[in-house]
GROMACS .gro file of C-alpha atoms in nm:
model
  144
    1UNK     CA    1   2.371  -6.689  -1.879
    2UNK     CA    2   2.661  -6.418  -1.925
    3UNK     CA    3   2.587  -6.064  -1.894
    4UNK     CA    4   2.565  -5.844  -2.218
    5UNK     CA    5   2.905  -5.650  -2.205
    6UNK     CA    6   2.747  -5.241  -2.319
    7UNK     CA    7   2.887  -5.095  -2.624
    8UNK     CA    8   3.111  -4.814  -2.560
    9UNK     CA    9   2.951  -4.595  -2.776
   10UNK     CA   10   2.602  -4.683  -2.600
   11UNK     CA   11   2.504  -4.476  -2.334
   12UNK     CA   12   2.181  -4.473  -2.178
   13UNK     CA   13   1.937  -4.155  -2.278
   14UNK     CA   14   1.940  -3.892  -1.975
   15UNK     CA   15   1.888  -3.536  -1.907
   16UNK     CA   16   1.692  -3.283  -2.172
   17UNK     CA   17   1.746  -3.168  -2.548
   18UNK     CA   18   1.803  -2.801  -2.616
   19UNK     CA   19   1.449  -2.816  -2.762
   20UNK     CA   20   1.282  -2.953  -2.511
   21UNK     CA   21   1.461  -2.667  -2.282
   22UNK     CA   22   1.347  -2.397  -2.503
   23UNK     CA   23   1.012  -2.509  -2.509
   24UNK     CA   24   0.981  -2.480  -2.150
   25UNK     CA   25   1.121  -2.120  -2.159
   26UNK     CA   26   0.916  -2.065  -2.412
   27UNK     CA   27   0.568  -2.152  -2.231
   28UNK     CA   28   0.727  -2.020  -1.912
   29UNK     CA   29   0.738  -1.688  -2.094
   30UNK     CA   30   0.408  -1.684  -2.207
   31UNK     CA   31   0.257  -1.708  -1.870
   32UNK     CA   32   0.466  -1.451  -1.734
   33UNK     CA   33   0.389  -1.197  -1.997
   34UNK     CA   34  -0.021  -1.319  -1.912
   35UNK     CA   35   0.026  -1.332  -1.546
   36UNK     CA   36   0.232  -1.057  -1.464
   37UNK     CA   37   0.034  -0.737  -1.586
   38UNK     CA   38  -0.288  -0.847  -1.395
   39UNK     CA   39  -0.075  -0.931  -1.053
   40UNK     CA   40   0.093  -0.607  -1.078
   41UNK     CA   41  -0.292  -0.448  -1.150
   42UNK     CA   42  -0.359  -0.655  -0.809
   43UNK     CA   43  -0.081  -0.457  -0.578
   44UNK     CA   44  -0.180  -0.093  -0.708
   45UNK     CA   45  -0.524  -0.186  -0.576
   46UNK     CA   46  -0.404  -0.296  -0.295
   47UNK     CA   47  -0.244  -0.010  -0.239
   48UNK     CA   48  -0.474   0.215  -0.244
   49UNK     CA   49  -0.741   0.026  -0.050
   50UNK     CA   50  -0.480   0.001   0.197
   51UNK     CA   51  -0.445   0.395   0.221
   52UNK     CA   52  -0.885   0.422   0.238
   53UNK     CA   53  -0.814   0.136   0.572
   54UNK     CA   54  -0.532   0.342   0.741
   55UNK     CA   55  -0.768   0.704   0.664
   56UNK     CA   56  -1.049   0.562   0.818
   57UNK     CA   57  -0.829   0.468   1.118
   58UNK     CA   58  -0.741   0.799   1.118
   59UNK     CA   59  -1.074   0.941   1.082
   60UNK     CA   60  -1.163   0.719   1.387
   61UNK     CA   61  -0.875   0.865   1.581
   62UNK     CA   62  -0.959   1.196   1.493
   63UNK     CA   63  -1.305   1.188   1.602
   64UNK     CA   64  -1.203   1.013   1.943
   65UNK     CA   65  -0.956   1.370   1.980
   66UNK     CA   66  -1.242   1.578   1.943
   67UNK     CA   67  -1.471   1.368   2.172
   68UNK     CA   68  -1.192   1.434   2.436
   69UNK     CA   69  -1.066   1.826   2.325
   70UNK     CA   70  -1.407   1.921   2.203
   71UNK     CA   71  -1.256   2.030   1.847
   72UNK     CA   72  -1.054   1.833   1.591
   73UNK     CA   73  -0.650   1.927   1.584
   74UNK     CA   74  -0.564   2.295   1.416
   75UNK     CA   75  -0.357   2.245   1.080
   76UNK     CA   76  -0.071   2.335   1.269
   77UNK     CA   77  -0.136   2.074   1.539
   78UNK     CA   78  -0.152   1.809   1.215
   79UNK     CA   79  -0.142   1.421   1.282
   80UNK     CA   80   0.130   1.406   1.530
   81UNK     CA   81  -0.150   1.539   1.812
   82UNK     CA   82  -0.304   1.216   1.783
   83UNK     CA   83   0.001   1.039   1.941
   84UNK     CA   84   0.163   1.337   2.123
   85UNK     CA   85  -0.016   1.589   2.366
   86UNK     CA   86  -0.043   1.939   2.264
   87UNK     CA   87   0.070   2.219   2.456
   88UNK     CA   88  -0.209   2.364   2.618
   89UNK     CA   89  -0.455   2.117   2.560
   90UNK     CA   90  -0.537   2.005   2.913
   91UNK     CA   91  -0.863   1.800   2.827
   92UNK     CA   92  -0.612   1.528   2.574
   93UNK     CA   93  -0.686   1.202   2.680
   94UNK     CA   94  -0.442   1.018   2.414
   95UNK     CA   95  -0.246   0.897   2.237
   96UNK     CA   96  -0.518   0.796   1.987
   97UNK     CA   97  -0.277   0.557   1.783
   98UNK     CA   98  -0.079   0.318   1.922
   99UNK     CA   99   0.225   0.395   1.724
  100UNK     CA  100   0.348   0.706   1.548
  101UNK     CA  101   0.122   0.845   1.200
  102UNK     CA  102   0.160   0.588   0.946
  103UNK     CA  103   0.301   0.766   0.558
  104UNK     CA  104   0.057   0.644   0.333
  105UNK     CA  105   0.130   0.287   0.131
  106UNK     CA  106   0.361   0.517  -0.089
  107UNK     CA  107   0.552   0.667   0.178
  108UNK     CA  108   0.416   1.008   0.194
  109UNK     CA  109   0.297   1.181   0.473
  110UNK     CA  110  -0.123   1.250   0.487
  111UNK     CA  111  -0.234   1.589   0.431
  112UNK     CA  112  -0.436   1.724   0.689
  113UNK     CA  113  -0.573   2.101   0.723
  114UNK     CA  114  -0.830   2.202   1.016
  115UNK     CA  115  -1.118   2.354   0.908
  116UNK     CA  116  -1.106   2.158   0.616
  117UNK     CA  117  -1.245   2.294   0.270
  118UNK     CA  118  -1.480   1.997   0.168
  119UNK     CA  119  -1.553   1.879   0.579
  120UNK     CA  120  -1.455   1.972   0.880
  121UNK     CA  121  -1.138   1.829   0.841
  122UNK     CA  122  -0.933   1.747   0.514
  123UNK     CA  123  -0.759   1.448   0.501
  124UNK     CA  124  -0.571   1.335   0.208
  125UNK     CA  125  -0.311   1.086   0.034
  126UNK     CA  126  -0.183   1.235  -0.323
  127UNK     CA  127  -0.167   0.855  -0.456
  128UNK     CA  128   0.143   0.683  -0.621
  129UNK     CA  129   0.275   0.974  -0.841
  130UNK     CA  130   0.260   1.188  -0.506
  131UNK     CA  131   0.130   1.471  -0.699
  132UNK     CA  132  -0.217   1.630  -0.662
  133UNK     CA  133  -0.471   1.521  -0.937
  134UNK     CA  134  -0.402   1.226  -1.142
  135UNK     CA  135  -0.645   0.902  -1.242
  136UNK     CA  136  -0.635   0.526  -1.160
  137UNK     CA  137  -0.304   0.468  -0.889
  138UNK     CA  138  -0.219   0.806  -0.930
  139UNK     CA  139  -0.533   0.961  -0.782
  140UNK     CA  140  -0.595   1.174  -0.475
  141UNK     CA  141  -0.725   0.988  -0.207
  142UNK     CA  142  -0.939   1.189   0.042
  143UNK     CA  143  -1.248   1.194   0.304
  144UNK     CA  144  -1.461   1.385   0.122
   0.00000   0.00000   0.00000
């Protein structure tokens, strides 16, 4: 038996047609566009249940001040009492928080006023735009 010599102008079928390549993009490009807007959906709510966890940590560390003091931080006290001492506070048993006052998940600082209008203490986030008002993401976050 003798081996077939191959035709010069024969070669063996390998790789992809443009087609087929497009095709892929194609599909590839209709999941993304079906995917995307419903993951991105996911992180804004994620987000902003991730600002209500780090409140209520603060709300926790708050109360545990005023268990010690006997009153919540003034306004002018803010946050930062929770992790430094206060002049003149001789009854602070802290810190409260094991590392400095988180911003909130869009890198804003927490509002916090002592009295509070709505509670004894106010304590809120002003949401993605970082503006007070808004709906959906861009809604206050608060205690009250």
């Amino acid at each position: 038996m003798t081996a077939r010599a191959a035709h010069p102008l024969h070669r063996p079928a390998s790789g992809f047609t443009l087609f087929e390549l497009l095709v892929v993009m194609l599909i590839i490009g209709l999941l993304a566009s079906y995917v995307g807007p419903r993951y991105f959906a996911q992180v804004g709510k994620s987000e902003v249940k991730a600002a209500r966890a780090q409140m209520d940590a603060l709300e926790k560390s708050l109360e545990q001040y005023r268990l010690d003091v006997g009153r919540f931080p003034t306004t002018e006290q803010g946050l930062a009492s929770l992790v430094t001492k206060p002049n003149n506070e001789p009854k602070w048993g802290g810190p409260y928080l094991k590392k400095a006052v988180p911003p909130d998940p869009w890198g804003t600082p927490y509002q916090y006023k002592s009295p509070g209008e709505h509670s004894e203490f106010d304590l809120v986030s002003l949401g993605k735009d970082r503006r007070a008002g808004g709906t959906g993401e861009d809604a206050d976050i608060n205690n009250w």
